[in-house]
Short mmCIF file of C-alpha atoms in Angstrom, two decimals:
data_model
loop_
_atom_site.label_atom_id
_atom_site.label_comp_id
_atom_site.label_asym_id
_atom_site.label_seq_id
_atom_site.Cartn_x
_atom_site.Cartn_y
_atom_site.Cartn_z
CA MET X 1 -0.43 -47.81 -2.47
CA ILE X 2 2.01 -46.83 -5.24
CA SER X 3 5.63 -46.96 -4.11
CA TYR X 4 7.25 -43.57 -3.62
CA LYS X 5 10.27 -44.92 -5.54
CA TYR X 6 8.41 -44.41 -8.83
CA SER X 7 8.55 -40.66 -8.19
CA ILE X 8 12.32 -40.81 -8.74
CA VAL X 9 11.78 -42.32 -12.21
CA ILE X 10 9.32 -39.56 -13.11
CA SER X 11 11.78 -36.92 -11.86
CA ALA X 12 14.54 -38.46 -14.01
CA LEU X 13 12.30 -38.29 -17.10
CA GLY X 14 11.60 -34.65 -16.26
CA PHE X 15 15.32 -33.96 -16.08
CA ILE X 16 15.90 -35.54 -19.50
CA LEU X 17 13.12 -33.36 -20.92
CA ASN X 18 14.81 -30.34 -19.32
CA LEU X 19 18.13 -31.18 -20.95
CA ILE X 20 16.62 -31.54 -24.41
CA VAL X 21 14.27 -28.54 -24.46
CA ASN X 22 16.48 -26.15 -22.50
CA GLY X 23 19.57 -27.29 -24.42
CA VAL X 24 17.97 -26.27 -27.71
CA PHE X 25 16.80 -22.98 -26.21
CA LEU X 26 20.22 -22.11 -24.75
CA TYR X 27 21.97 -22.90 -28.03
CA LEU X 28 19.62 -20.64 -29.97
CA THR X 29 19.76 -17.86 -27.37
CA ILE X 30 23.55 -17.81 -27.02
CA PHE X 31 24.59 -18.35 -30.64
CA LYS X 32 21.67 -17.47 -32.94
CA ILE X 33 19.31 -14.91 -31.43
CA LYS X 34 20.19 -11.34 -32.47
CA LYS X 35 17.34 -9.26 -31.04
CA MET X 36 17.92 -10.01 -27.36
CA HIS X 37 20.85 -8.28 -25.69
CA GLY X 38 22.59 -7.40 -22.45
CA THR X 39 21.04 -7.84 -19.04
CA TYR X 40 17.74 -9.28 -20.24
CA LYS X 41 19.54 -11.92 -22.28
CA ARG X 42 21.65 -12.84 -19.25
CA MET X 43 18.51 -13.06 -17.12
CA VAL X 44 16.76 -15.35 -19.62
CA ILE X 45 19.82 -17.61 -19.88
CA THR X 46 20.28 -17.74 -16.10
CA PHE X 47 16.61 -18.55 -15.54
CA THR X 48 16.77 -21.42 -18.04
CA VAL X 49 19.97 -22.85 -16.53
CA LEU X 50 18.40 -22.53 -13.08
CA GLY X 51 15.43 -24.64 -14.18
CA THR X 52 17.75 -27.41 -15.38
CA ILE X 53 19.84 -27.31 -12.19
CA PHE X 54 16.67 -27.37 -10.08
CA SER X 55 15.55 -30.54 -11.88
CA ALA X 56 19.00 -32.15 -11.50
CA TRP X 57 19.07 -31.22 -7.81
CA GLU X 58 15.79 -33.08 -7.36
CA ILE X 59 17.34 -36.30 -8.69
CA ILE X 60 20.20 -36.06 -6.18
CA ALA X 61 18.25 -34.89 -3.13
CA GLU X 62 15.24 -37.14 -3.96
CA PRO X 63 12.83 -35.03 -1.89
CA PHE X 64 9.49 -36.40 -0.76
CA ALA X 65 6.88 -35.26 1.74
CA HIS X 66 4.03 -36.58 3.83
CA ASN X 67 1.25 -34.54 5.44
CA PHE X 68 -0.25 -36.04 8.58
CA LYS X 69 -2.65 -33.93 10.64
CA ASN X 70 -0.65 -30.78 11.47
CA SER X 71 2.72 -32.23 10.49
CA LEU X 72 4.56 -31.91 7.20
CA LEU X 73 7.47 -34.34 7.05
CA TYR X 74 9.90 -33.25 4.35
CA PHE X 75 12.54 -35.93 3.80
CA SER X 76 15.06 -37.40 1.36
CA CYS X 77 14.65 -40.84 -0.21
CA ASN X 78 18.30 -40.90 -1.28
CA THR X 79 20.07 -44.08 -0.15
CA TRP X 80 23.32 -43.83 -2.15
CA LEU X 81 24.72 -40.55 -0.82
CA GLY X 82 26.22 -41.41 2.53
CA SER X 83 26.03 -38.13 4.45
CA LYS X 84 22.65 -37.42 6.06
CA THR X 85 23.85 -33.94 6.98
CA TRP X 86 24.57 -33.03 3.36
CA LEU X 87 21.22 -34.44 2.27
CA ARG X 88 19.50 -32.22 4.85
CA TYR X 89 21.34 -29.21 3.45
CA MET X 90 20.36 -30.23 -0.08
CA LEU X 91 16.72 -30.47 0.98
CA ALA X 92 16.94 -26.98 2.47
CA MET X 93 18.55 -25.56 -0.67
CA TRP X 94 16.02 -27.30 -2.92
CA SER X 95 13.18 -25.70 -0.98
CA GLY X 96 14.96 -22.35 -1.28
CA CYS X 97 14.96 -22.78 -5.06
CA HIS X 98 11.16 -22.48 -5.10
CA THR X 99 11.39 -18.98 -3.65
CA LEU X 100 14.38 -18.16 -5.87
CA ILE X 101 12.40 -19.01 -9.03
CA ILE X 102 9.44 -16.81 -8.08
CA TRP X 103 11.71 -13.87 -7.30
CA PHE X 104 13.71 -14.34 -10.48
CA ILE X 105 10.50 -13.93 -12.45
CA ALA X 106 9.65 -10.89 -10.32
CA MET X 107 13.02 -9.32 -11.17
CA GLN X 108 12.41 -9.88 -14.87
CA PHE X 109 9.08 -8.07 -14.53
CA ILE X 110 10.81 -5.19 -12.74
CA TYR X 111 13.44 -5.01 -15.48
CA ARG X 112 10.87 -4.97 -18.30
CA LEU X 113 8.77 -2.31 -16.53
CA VAL X 114 11.72 -0.02 -15.79
CA CYS X 115 12.97 -0.28 -19.38
CA LEU X 116 9.50 0.26 -20.81
CA ILE X 117 8.92 3.46 -18.84
CA ASP X 118 12.29 4.93 -19.85
CA THR X 119 14.46 3.35 -22.54
CA ASN X 120 17.48 5.16 -21.07
CA ASN X 121 17.28 2.70 -18.18
CA ILE X 122 18.42 -0.08 -20.52
CA LYS X 123 21.95 1.33 -20.52
CA LYS X 124 21.84 2.01 -16.77
CA LEU X 125 20.98 -1.64 -16.13
CA GLU X 126 23.88 -2.94 -18.20
CA GLY X 127 26.34 -2.45 -15.34
CA ILE X 128 26.33 -3.33 -11.68
CA TYR X 129 22.57 -2.78 -11.33
CA GLY X 130 21.86 -5.41 -13.95
CA TYR X 131 23.99 -7.97 -12.14
CA LEU X 132 22.32 -7.06 -8.84
CA MET X 133 18.93 -7.87 -10.36
CA ILE X 134 20.25 -11.35 -11.10
CA ILE X 135 21.87 -11.76 -7.68
CA VAL X 136 18.93 -10.58 -5.52
CA PRO X 137 16.73 -13.68 -6.17
CA PHE X 138 19.62 -15.94 -5.15
CA VAL X 139 19.98 -13.97 -1.91
CA ILE X 140 16.27 -14.32 -1.13
CA GLY X 141 16.23 -18.03 -2.00
CA GLY X 142 19.40 -18.57 0.04
CA PHE X 143 17.85 -16.75 2.99
CA PHE X 144 14.85 -19.06 2.97
CA ALA X 145 17.09 -22.15 2.73
CA VAL X 146 19.00 -20.94 5.80
CA MET X 147 15.71 -20.37 7.64
CA VAL X 148 14.67 -23.96 6.89
CA GLU X 149 17.83 -25.30 8.48
CA THR X 150 17.82 -22.79 11.36
CA LEU X 151 14.18 -22.73 12.47
CA ILE X 152 13.32 -26.43 12.23
CA ALA X 153 14.94 -28.01 15.26
CA LYS X 154 15.21 -31.79 15.64
CA ASP X 155 12.46 -32.97 17.99
CA LYS X 156 12.40 -36.63 19.02
CA MET X 157 8.86 -36.40 20.42
CA LEU X 158 7.47 -35.06 17.13
CA ASP X 159 9.39 -37.73 15.21
CA ASP X 160 8.05 -40.49 17.45
CA ASN X 161 4.53 -39.32 16.62
CA LEU X 162 5.19 -40.18 12.94
CA ARG X 163 7.41 -43.23 13.41
CA LYS X 164 4.74 -45.89 12.80
CA LEU X 165 3.13 -43.94 9.96
CA ILE X 166 6.39 -43.56 8.01
CA PHE X 167 7.31 -47.22 8.42
CA GLU X 168 3.87 -48.41 7.28
CA ASN X 169 3.82 -46.12 4.22
CA TYR X 170 7.45 -46.20 3.13
CA GLN X 171 9.14 -49.04 5.07
CA LEU X 172 11.62 -46.44 6.33
CA LEU X 173 12.88 -45.67 9.81
CA ILE X 174 12.22 -42.03 10.62
CA SER X 175 15.30 -41.92 12.85
CA GLU X 176 17.49 -42.75 9.83
CA LEU X 177 15.97 -40.22 7.43
CA PRO X 178 17.53 -36.89 6.42
CA LYS X 179 14.44 -34.82 7.16
CA TYR X 180 12.69 -31.71 8.37
CA ASN X 181 9.63 -32.28 10.54
CA ILE X 182 7.55 -29.12 10.12
CA THR X 183 4.94 -29.19 12.89
CA PRO X 184 3.71 -25.72 13.93
CA TYR X 185 1.82 -27.05 16.97
CA ASN X 186 3.31 -29.22 19.70
CA LEU X 187 1.57 -32.34 21.00
CA ASP X 188 0.15 -30.34 23.93
CA GLY X 189 -1.42 -27.82 21.53
CA SER X 190 1.09 -25.03 22.13
CA VAL X 191 2.67 -23.19 19.20
CA ASN X 192 6.07 -24.34 17.98
CA TRP X 193 7.29 -20.88 17.04
CA GLY X 194 10.24 -22.03 14.94
CA ASN X 195 8.14 -24.20 12.64
CA PHE X 196 5.24 -21.76 12.67
CA GLY X 197 7.58 -18.90 11.81
CA LEU X 198 9.09 -20.81 8.88
CA LEU X 199 5.67 -21.35 7.30
CA VAL X 200 4.82 -17.67 7.79
CA ILE X 201 8.12 -16.66 6.15
CA ALA X 202 7.42 -19.00 3.22
CA VAL X 203 3.95 -17.53 2.67
CA PHE X 204 5.25 -13.96 3.04
CA LEU X 205 8.18 -14.28 0.62
CA ASN X 206 6.20 -16.08 -2.07
CA SER X 207 3.18 -13.78 -1.72
CA LEU X 208 5.40 -10.69 -1.90
CA GLY X 209 7.07 -12.03 -5.04
CA TYR X 210 3.68 -12.51 -6.68
CA LEU X 211 2.56 -9.04 -5.62
CA VAL X 212 5.62 -7.60 -7.39
CA ILE X 213 4.79 -9.66 -10.50
CA LEU X 214 1.15 -8.54 -10.41
CA TYR X 215 1.97 -4.86 -9.86
CA CYS X 216 4.58 -4.73 -12.62
CA GLY X 217 2.37 -6.69 -15.00
CA VAL X 218 -0.57 -4.31 -14.50
CA GLN X 219 1.66 -1.23 -14.86
CA MET X 220 3.19 -2.61 -18.05
CA HIS X 221 -0.25 -3.32 -19.48
CA LEU X 222 -1.50 0.19 -18.65
CA ASN X 223 1.58 1.95 -20.03
CA MET X 224 2.31 -0.33 -22.97
CA LYS X 225 0.45 1.57 -25.68
CA LYS X 226 1.79 5.00 -24.70
CA GLU X 227 5.40 3.93 -24.25
CA LEU X 228 5.58 1.71 -27.33
CA ALA X 229 4.38 4.58 -29.51
CA LYS X 230 7.84 6.10 -29.02
CA LEU X 231 9.50 3.07 -30.67
CA SER X 232 9.71 1.80 -34.24
CA ILE X 233 7.02 -0.58 -35.51
CA SER X 234 9.36 -3.59 -35.49
CA ASN X 235 10.58 -2.79 -31.98
CA GLN X 236 7.00 -2.39 -30.77
CA ASP X 237 6.17 -5.89 -31.95
CA LEU X 238 9.30 -7.32 -30.29
CA GLN X 239 8.52 -5.66 -26.95
CA ARG X 240 4.97 -7.01 -27.04
CA GLN X 241 6.36 -10.48 -27.66
CA PHE X 242 8.74 -10.18 -24.70
CA PHE X 243 5.86 -9.02 -22.49
CA LYS X 244 3.69 -12.00 -23.51
CA ALA X 245 6.64 -14.37 -23.05
CA LEU X 246 7.21 -12.99 -19.55
CA ILE X 247 3.56 -13.56 -18.66
CA ALA X 248 3.89 -17.13 -19.95
CA GLN X 249 7.05 -17.64 -17.87
CA SER X 250 5.12 -16.77 -14.72
CA ILE X 251 2.40 -19.30 -15.57
CA GLY X 252 4.73 -22.34 -15.52
CA PRO X 253 5.94 -22.05 -11.90
CA THR X 254 2.43 -21.09 -10.81
CA ILE X 255 0.87 -24.22 -12.33
CA PHE X 256 3.63 -26.71 -11.54
CA LEU X 257 5.09 -25.34 -8.27
CA VAL X 258 2.95 -22.89 -6.33
CA LEU X 259 -0.65 -24.03 -6.81
CA PRO X 260 -0.02 -27.77 -6.25
CA MET X 261 2.23 -27.23 -3.22
CA GLY X 262 0.23 -24.41 -1.62
CA PRO X 263 -2.38 -26.61 0.12
CA PHE X 264 0.27 -28.99 1.50
CA LEU X 265 2.38 -26.10 2.78
CA LEU X 266 -0.53 -24.24 4.38
CA SER X 267 -2.46 -27.20 5.81
CA PRO X 268 -0.21 -27.62 8.90
CA LEU X 269 -1.25 -24.11 9.99
CA ILE X 270 -4.90 -25.20 10.39
CA PRO X 271 -5.40 -26.54 13.95
CA GLY X 272 -7.18 -29.87 14.34
CA LEU X 273 -6.86 -30.87 10.69
CA ASN X 274 -7.11 -34.64 10.16
CA ILE X 275 -5.32 -35.57 6.92
CA ASN X 276 -2.97 -38.31 5.77
CA TRP X 277 -1.45 -37.53 2.34
CA GLN X 278 1.59 -38.72 0.42
CA SER X 279 2.13 -35.15 -0.74
CA GLY X 280 5.61 -35.78 -2.15
CA TRP X 281 4.10 -36.91 -5.45
CA ILE X 282 3.53 -33.24 -6.20
CA PHE X 283 7.31 -32.84 -6.53
CA CYS X 284 7.13 -34.87 -9.76
CA LEU X 285 5.62 -31.79 -11.42
CA VAL X 286 8.77 -29.76 -10.77
CA GLY X 287 10.57 -31.11 -13.83
CA ALA X 288 7.76 -29.94 -16.11
CA TYR X 289 7.76 -26.21 -15.29
CA SER X 290 11.02 -25.25 -17.01
CA PRO X 291 10.37 -27.04 -20.35
CA PHE X 292 6.85 -25.56 -20.30
CA ASP X 293 8.26 -22.04 -19.85
CA THR X 294 10.90 -22.58 -22.51
CA ILE X 295 8.49 -23.93 -25.11
CA MET X 296 6.05 -21.08 -24.47
CA PHE X 297 8.87 -18.54 -24.82
CA MET X 298 9.98 -19.99 -28.16
CA MET X 299 6.39 -20.13 -29.44
CA ILE X 300 5.74 -16.48 -28.59
CA VAL X 301 8.98 -14.80 -29.71
CA SER X 302 8.99 -14.84 -33.52
CA GLU X 303 12.78 -15.00 -33.91
CA TYR X 304 12.83 -18.40 -32.20
CA ARG X 305 9.93 -19.65 -34.33
CA THR X 306 11.71 -18.58 -37.51
CA LEU X 307 14.98 -20.25 -36.50
CA LEU X 308 13.24 -23.49 -35.56
CA LYS X 309 11.16 -23.57 -38.75
CA ASN X 310 14.23 -22.94 -40.88
CA ARG X 311 16.18 -25.61 -39.03
CA VAL X 312 13.40 -28.20 -39.30
CA GLY X 313 12.85 -27.32 -42.97
CA TYR X 314 16.56 -27.67 -43.70
CA THR X 315 16.72 -31.05 -41.92
CA VAL X 316 13.70 -32.39 -43.81
CA SER X 317 14.95 -31.16 -47.18
CA ALA X 318 18.41 -32.60 -46.53
CA ALA X 319 16.94 -35.98 -45.61
CA THR X 320 14.56 -36.12 -48.60
CA PRO X 321 16.13 -36.84 -52.01
CA ASP X 322 14.91 -34.73 -54.91
CA TYR X 323 14.15 -37.27 -57.65
CA ARG X 324 13.26 -34.56 -60.12
CA THR X 325 16.85 -33.47 -60.49
CA GLN X 326 18.55 -36.86 -60.33
CA ASP X 327 19.79 -38.86 -63.31
CA PRO X 328 17.39 -41.75 -64.00
CA ALA X 329 20.39 -44.04 -64.40
CA THR X 330 21.42 -43.39 -60.82
CA THR X 331 17.95 -43.82 -59.34
CA GLY X 332 16.95 -46.99 -61.13
CA VAL X 333 13.97 -45.24 -62.83
CA GLN X 334 13.37 -46.02 -66.48
CA THR X 335 12.08 -43.43 -68.94
CA ASN X 336 10.66 -43.77 -72.43
#
């Protein structure tokens, strides 16, 4: 069996990719892009920074997970940060980031829909309401992180049930791990309401976020033609690009976060399930979602494509000498 320690290396590579891709994107967005303004620009920048922080947080918390029957053990592999309490908190906050990301995308959809229906709303959302749209996802993500810490009580009997399994698979002592043992059913078959409730909250918050995304996306599609007719041709094209970029931004977290983790999160709710999975390997995909979103955004929005093409063209031309204009005496080329 492949050592779980390799997952840390993959996560580190994902973080490096985040720094490179998101660094270029942030530089262009902050200093070069002229057609993105105000609240939406702040939302795009915040979302990109959040993706990088999320990847960095993974390197520190070193989260991993194991599904065994109806138990989901969510633990930290970190051995260099001394405090187990802080590592538990970091695990809780890292899990809250999943919900935060989904709701941040949902808020961007709400913003684009509201501004599409009435362009006067753009000015209204430049003040306190615009900042609230950025803050709300952090509140929802923070709420879920608190629920993780509050609802999952330490249970020695549940831990003992996984003691041998964890030692055989990871050579770790479960009693020494910063962890959350999410087991919705007790050993006698009764419901553990704290753990069961946490899984229900997770499904509810994430599903509601996707319902908001779906509703706003459909409404934008249905109203796009009518509302864009009120704008100039160039502005119509820009708004279509932003809409496509927003759709692409929702694809990244869906592919790399929600779909892979969904089965592992929901499986403990199924009574009598007999599984034994090292599900923490799925966390290695986390570092890929933000660069994927960023690259898609830059490919779709023409202003980014133009800036990148010009920059690459300038770099190539600067690095390539033009022999046609150089003095043969200086290039060592003889002429008749």
